[in-house]
C-alpha atoms as an extended CHARMM CRD file, in Angstrom:
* protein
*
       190  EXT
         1         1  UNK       CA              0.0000000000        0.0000000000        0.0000000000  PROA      1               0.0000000000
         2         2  UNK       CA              2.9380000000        2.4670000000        0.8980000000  PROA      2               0.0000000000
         3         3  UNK       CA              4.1440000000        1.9310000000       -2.7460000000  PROA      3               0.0000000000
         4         4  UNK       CA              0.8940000000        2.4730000000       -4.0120000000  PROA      4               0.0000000000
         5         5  UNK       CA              0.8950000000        5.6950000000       -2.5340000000  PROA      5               0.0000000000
         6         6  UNK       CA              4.3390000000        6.7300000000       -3.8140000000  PROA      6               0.0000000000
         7         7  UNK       CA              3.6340000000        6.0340000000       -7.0390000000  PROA      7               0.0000000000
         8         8  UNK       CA              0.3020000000        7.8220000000       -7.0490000000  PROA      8               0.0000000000
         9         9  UNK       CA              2.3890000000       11.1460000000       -5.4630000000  PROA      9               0.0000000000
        10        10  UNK       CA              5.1440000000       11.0210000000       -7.6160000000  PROA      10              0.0000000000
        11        11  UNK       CA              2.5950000000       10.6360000000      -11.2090000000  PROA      11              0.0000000000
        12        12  UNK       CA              0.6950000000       13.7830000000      -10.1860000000  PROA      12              0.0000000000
        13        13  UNK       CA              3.7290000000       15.4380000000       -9.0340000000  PROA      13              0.0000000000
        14        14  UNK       CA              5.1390000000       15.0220000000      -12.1860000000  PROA      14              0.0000000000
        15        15  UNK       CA              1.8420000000       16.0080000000      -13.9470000000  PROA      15              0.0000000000
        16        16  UNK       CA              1.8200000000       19.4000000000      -12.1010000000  PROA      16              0.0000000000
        17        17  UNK       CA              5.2750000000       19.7890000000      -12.7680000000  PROA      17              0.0000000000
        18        18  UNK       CA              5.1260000000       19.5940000000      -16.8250000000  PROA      18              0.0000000000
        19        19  UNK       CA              1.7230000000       21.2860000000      -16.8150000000  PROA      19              0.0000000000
        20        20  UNK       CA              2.7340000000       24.4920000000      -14.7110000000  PROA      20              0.0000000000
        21        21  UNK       CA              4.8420000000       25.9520000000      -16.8980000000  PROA      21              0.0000000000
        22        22  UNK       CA              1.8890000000       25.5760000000      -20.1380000000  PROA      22              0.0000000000
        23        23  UNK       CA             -0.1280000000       27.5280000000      -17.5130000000  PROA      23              0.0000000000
        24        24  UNK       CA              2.3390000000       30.5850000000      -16.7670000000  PROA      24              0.0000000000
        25        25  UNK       CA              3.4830000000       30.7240000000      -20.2230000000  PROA      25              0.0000000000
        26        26  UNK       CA              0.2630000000       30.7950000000      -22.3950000000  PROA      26              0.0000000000
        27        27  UNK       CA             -0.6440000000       34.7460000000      -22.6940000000  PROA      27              0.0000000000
        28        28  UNK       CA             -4.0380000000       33.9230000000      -23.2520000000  PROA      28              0.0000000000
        29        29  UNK       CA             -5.8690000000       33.3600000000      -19.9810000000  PROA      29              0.0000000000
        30        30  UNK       CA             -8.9160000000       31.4980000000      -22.1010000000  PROA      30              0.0000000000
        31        31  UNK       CA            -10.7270000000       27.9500000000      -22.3500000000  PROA      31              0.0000000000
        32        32  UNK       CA             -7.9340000000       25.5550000000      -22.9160000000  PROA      32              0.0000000000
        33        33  UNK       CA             -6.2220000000       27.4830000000      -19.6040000000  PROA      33              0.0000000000
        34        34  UNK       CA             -9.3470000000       26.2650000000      -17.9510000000  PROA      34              0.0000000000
        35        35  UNK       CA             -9.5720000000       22.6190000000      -19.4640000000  PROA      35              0.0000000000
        36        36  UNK       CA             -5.6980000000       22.5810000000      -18.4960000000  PROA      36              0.0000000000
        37        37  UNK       CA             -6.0880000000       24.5390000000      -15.1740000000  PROA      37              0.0000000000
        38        38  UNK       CA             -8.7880000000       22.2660000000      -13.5700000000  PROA      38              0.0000000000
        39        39  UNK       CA             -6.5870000000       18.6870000000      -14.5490000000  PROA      39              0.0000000000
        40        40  UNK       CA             -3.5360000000       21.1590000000      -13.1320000000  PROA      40              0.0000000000
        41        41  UNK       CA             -5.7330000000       21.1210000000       -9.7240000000  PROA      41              0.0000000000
        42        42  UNK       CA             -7.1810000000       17.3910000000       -9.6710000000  PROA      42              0.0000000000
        43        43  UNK       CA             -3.0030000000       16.4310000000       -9.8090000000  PROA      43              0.0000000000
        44        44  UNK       CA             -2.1570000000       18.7100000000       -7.1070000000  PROA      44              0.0000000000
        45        45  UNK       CA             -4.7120000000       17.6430000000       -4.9670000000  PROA      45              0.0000000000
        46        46  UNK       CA             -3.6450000000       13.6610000000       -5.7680000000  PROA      46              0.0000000000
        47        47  UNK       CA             -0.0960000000       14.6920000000       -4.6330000000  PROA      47              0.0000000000
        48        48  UNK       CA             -1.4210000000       16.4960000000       -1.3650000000  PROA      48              0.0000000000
        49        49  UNK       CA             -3.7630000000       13.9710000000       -0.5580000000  PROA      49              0.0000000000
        50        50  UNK       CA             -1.3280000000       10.8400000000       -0.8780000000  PROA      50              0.0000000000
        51        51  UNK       CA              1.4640000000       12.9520000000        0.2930000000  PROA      51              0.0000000000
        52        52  UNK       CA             -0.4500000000       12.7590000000        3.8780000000  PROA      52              0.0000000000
        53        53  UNK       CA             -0.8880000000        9.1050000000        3.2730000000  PROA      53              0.0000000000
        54        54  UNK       CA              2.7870000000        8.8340000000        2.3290000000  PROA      54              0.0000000000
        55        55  UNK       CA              4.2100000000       10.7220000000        5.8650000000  PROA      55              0.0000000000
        56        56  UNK       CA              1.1680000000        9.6570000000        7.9470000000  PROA      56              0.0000000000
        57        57  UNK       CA              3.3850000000        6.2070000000        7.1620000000  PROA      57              0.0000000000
        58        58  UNK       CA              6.2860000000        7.0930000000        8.1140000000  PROA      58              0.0000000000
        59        59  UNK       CA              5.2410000000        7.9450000000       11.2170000000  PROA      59              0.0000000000
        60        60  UNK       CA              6.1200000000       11.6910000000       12.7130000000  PROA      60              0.0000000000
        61        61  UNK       CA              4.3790000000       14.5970000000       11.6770000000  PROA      61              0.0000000000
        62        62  UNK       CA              7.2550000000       16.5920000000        9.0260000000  PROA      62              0.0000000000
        63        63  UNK       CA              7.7000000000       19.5090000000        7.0320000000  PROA      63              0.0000000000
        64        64  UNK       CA              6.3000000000       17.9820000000        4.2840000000  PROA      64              0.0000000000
        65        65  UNK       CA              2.9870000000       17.7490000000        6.1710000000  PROA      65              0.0000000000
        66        66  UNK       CA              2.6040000000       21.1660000000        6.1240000000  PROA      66              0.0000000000
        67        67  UNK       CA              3.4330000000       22.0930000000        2.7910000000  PROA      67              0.0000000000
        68        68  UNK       CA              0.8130000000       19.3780000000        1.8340000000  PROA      68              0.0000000000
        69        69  UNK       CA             -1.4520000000       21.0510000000        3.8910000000  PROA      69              0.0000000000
        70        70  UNK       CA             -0.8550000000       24.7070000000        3.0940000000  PROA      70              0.0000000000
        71        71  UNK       CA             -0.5720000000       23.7500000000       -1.3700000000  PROA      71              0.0000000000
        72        72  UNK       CA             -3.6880000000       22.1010000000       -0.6010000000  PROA      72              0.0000000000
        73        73  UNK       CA             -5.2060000000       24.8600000000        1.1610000000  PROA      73              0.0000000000
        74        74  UNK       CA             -3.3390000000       27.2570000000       -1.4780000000  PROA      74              0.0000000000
        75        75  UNK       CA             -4.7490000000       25.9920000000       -4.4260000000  PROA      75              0.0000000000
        76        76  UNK       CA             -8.0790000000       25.8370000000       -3.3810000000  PROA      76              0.0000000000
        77        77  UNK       CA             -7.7840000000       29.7580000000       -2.4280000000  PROA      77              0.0000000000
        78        78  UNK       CA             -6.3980000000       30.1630000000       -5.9360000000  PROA      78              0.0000000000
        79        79  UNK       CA             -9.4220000000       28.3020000000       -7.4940000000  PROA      79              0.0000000000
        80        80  UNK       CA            -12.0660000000       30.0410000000       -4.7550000000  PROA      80              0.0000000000
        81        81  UNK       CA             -9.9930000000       33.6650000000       -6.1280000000  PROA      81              0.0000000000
        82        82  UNK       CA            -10.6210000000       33.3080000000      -10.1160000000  PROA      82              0.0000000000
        83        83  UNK       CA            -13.9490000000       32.1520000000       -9.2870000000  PROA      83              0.0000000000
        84        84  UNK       CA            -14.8170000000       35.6220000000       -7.3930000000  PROA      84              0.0000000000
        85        85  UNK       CA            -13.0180000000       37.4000000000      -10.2070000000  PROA      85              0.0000000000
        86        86  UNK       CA             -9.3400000000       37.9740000000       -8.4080000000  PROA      86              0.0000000000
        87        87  UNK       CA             -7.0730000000       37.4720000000      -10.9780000000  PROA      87              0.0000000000
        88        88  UNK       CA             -3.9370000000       38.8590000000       -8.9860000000  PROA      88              0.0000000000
        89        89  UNK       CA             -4.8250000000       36.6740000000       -6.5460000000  PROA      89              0.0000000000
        90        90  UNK       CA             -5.6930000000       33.9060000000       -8.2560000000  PROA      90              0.0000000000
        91        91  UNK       CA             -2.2250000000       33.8660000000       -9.8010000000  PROA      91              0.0000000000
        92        92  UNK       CA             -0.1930000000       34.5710000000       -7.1010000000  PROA      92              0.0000000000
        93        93  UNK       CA             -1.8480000000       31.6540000000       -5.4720000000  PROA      93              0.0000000000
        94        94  UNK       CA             -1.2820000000       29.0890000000       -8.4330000000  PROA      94              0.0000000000
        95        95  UNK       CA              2.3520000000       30.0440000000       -9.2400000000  PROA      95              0.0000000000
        96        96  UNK       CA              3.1120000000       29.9530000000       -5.2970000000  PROA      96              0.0000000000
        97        97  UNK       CA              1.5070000000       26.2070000000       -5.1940000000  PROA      97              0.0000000000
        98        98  UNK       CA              3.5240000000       25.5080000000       -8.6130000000  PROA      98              0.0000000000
        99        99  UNK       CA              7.1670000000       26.9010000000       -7.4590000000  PROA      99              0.0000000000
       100       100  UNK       CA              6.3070000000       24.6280000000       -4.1230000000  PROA      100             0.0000000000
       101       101  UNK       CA              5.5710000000       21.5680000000       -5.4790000000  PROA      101             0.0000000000
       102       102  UNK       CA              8.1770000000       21.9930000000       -7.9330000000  PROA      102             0.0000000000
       103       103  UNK       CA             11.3940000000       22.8760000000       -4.8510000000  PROA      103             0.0000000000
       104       104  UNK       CA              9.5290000000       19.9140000000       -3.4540000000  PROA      104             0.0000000000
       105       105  UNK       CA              9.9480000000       17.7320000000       -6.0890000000  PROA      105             0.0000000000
       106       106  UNK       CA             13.6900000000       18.9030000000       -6.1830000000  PROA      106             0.0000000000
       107       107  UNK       CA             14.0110000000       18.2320000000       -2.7550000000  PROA      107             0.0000000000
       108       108  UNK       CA             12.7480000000       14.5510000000       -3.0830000000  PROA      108             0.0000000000
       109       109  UNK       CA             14.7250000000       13.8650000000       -6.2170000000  PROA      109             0.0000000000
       110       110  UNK       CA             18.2350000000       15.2620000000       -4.6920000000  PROA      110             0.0000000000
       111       111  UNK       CA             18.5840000000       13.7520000000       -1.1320000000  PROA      111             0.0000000000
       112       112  UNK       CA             19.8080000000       10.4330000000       -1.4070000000  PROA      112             0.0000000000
       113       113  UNK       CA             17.4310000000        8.4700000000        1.7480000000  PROA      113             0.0000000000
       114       114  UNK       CA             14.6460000000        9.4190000000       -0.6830000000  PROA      114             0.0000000000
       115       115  UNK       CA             12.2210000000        6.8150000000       -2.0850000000  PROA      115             0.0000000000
       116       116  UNK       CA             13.4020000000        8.3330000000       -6.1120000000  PROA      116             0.0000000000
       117       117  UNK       CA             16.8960000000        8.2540000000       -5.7210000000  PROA      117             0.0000000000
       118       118  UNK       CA             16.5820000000        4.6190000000       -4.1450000000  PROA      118             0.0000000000
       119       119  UNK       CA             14.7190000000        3.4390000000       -7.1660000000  PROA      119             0.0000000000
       120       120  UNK       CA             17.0950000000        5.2840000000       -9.7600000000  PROA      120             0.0000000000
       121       121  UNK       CA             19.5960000000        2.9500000000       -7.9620000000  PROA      121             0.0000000000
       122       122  UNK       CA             18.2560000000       -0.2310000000       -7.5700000000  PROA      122             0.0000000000
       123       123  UNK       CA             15.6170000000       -0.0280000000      -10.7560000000  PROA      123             0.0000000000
       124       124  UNK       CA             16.4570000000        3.0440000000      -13.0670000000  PROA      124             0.0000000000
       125       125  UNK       CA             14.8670000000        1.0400000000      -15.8840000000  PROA      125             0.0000000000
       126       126  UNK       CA             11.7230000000        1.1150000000      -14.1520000000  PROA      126             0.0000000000
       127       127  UNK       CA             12.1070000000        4.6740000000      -12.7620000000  PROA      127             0.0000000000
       128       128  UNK       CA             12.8160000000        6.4190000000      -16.3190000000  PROA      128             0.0000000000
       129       129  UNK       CA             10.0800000000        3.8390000000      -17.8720000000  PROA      129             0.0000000000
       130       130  UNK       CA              7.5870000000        5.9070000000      -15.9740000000  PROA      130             0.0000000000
       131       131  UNK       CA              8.6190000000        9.3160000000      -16.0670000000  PROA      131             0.0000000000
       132       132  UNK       CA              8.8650000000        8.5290000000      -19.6200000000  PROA      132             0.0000000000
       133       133  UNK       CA              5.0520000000        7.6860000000      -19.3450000000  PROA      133             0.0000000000
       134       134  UNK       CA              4.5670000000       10.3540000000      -17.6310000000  PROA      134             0.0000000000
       135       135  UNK       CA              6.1130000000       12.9480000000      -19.8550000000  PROA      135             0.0000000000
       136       136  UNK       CA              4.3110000000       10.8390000000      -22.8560000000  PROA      136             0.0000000000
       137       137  UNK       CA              0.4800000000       11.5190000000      -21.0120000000  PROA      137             0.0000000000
       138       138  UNK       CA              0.7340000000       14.6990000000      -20.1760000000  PROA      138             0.0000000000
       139       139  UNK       CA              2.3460000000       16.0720000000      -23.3020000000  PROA      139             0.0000000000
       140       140  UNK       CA             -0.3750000000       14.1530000000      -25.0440000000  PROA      140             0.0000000000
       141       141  UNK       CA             -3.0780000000       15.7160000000      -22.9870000000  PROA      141             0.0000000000
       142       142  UNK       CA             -1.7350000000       19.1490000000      -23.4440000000  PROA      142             0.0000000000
       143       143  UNK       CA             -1.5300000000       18.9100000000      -27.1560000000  PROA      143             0.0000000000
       144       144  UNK       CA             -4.9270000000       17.7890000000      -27.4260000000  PROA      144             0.0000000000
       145       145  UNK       CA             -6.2680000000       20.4770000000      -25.0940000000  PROA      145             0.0000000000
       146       146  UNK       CA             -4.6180000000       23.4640000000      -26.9050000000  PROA      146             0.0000000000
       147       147  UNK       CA             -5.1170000000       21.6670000000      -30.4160000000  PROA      147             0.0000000000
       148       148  UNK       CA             -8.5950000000       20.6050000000      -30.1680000000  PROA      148             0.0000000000
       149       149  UNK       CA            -10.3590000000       22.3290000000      -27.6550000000  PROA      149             0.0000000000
       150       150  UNK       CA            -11.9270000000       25.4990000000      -28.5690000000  PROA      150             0.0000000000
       151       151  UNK       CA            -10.1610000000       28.7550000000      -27.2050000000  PROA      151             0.0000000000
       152       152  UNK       CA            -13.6100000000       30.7120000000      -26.9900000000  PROA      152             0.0000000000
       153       153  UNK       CA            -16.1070000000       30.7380000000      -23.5610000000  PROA      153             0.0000000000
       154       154  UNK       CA            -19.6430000000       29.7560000000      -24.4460000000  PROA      154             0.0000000000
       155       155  UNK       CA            -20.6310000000       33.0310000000      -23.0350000000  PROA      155             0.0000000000
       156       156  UNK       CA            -18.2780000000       34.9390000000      -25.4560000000  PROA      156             0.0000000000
       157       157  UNK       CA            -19.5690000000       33.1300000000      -28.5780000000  PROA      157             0.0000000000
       158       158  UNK       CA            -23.3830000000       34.3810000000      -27.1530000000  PROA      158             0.0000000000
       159       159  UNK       CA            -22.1080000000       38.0260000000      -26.8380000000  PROA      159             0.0000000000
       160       160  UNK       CA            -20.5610000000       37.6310000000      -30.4650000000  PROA      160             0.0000000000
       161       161  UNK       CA            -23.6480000000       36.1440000000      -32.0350000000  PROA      161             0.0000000000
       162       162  UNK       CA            -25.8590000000       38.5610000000      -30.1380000000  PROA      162             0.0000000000
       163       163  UNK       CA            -23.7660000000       41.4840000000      -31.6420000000  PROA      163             0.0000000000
       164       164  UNK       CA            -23.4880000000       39.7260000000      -34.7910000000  PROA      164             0.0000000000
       165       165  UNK       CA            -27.6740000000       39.0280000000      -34.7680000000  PROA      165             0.0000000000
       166       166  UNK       CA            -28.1350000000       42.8760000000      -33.2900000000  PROA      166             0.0000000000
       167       167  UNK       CA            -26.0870000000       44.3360000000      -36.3710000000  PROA      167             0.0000000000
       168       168  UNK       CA            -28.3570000000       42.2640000000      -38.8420000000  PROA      168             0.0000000000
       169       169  UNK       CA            -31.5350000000       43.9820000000      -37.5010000000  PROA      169             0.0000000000
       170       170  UNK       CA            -29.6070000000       47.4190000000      -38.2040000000  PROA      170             0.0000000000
       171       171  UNK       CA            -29.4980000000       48.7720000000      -41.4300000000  PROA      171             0.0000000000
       172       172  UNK       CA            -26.3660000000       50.2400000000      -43.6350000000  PROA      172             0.0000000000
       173       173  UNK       CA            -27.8150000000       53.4980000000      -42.3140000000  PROA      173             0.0000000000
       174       174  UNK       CA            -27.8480000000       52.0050000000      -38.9030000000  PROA      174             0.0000000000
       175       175  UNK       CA            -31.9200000000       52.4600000000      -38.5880000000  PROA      175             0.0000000000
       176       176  UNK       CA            -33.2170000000       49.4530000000      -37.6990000000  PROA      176             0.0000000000
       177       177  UNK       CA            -34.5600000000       46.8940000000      -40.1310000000  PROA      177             0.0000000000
       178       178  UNK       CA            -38.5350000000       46.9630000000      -40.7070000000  PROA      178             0.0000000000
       179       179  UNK       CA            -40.5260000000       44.0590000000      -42.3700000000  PROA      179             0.0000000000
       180       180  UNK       CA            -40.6850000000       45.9070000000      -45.7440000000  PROA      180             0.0000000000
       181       181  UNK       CA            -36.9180000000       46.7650000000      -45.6830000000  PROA      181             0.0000000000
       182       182  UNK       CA            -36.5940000000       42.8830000000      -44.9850000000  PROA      182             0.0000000000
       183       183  UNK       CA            -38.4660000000       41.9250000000      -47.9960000000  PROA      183             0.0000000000
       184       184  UNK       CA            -36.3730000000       44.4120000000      -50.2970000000  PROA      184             0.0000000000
       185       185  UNK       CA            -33.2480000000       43.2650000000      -48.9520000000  PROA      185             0.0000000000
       186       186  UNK       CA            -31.5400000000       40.1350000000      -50.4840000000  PROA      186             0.0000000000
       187       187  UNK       CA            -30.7070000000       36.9450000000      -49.0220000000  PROA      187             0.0000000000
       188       188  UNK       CA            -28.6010000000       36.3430000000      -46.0790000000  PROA      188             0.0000000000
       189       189  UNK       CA            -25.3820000000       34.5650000000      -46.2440000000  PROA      189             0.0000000000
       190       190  UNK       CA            -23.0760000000       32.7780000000      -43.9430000000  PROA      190             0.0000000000
């Protein structure tokens, strides 16, 4: 079960990792941010949540407890911020969890008692195997987000086609359109 867990944290981990940077980087702040964005916080709160399972394991209450607990609680306050329309906040928040979990990650990969380096030694095959998986999934995901899902909100497109539809019943002259200036007008086309 311990391994389990491990292997759960260090997946999402990875995940947040390699999608963070997509997320600071893009300049537009539209759709495909979202679609991205909410996977970004379902893997953070996989590596919080089995990051307490991982430490509640080990025994003692550590450091890494309460950076589990404060990204957790972080990223929620990010998510509870762009909701409410605080987009300083909502990005100070998100780039504060990312820049944690990735010194974290640093931390785990670089100090030798660690559960990674002990696997680069004894199976590297295995270790590079799945951050090659890794890397492989969530480059795939991220291409077919920003590929294939549409960069307009719903509620932009309505505002569009409203202005678009509110234009048609205006005239050249800008007059609005009457039934008998319909029927003298020619056919609409797309």
């Amino acid at each position: 079960m311990f391994s389990l867990f491990i292997a759960i944290h260090a997946i999402a981990a990875t995940g947040v990792v390699l999608l963070g940077p997509i997320q600071i980087i893009r300049r537009t702040k539209d759709r495909k941010h979202r679609f991205i964005g909410r996977s970004w916080v379902i893997l953070m709160y996989f590596v919080c949540t089995s990051g307490m399972f991982i430490y509640s394991l080990t025994g003692s209450f550590t450091l890494f407890h309460a950076l589990a607990i404060w990204t957790f609680i972080s990223t929620t306050l990010g998510v509870i911020a762009i909701r409410r329309g605080n987009v300083r906040r909502h990005i100070g928040m998100m780039v504060g969890s990312y820049l944690g979990a990735l010194i974290a990650g640093i931390f785990a990969a670089a100090v030798p008692g660690r559960e990674i380096p002990q696997l680069a030694v004894s199976d590297p095959g295995l270790l590079w195997s799945l951050v090659a998986a890794v890397i492989v999934a969530v480059t795939a995901w991220a291409i077919f987000v920003l590929r294939f899902v549409s960069g307009y909100d719903r509620q932009q497109e309505i505002v569009e086609s409203a202005n678009i539809v509110g234009n048609a019943e205006e005239g050249a002259s800008g007059e609005p359109l009457t039934p008998a200036k319909l029927s003298e007008a020619g056919p609409v086309t797309a």
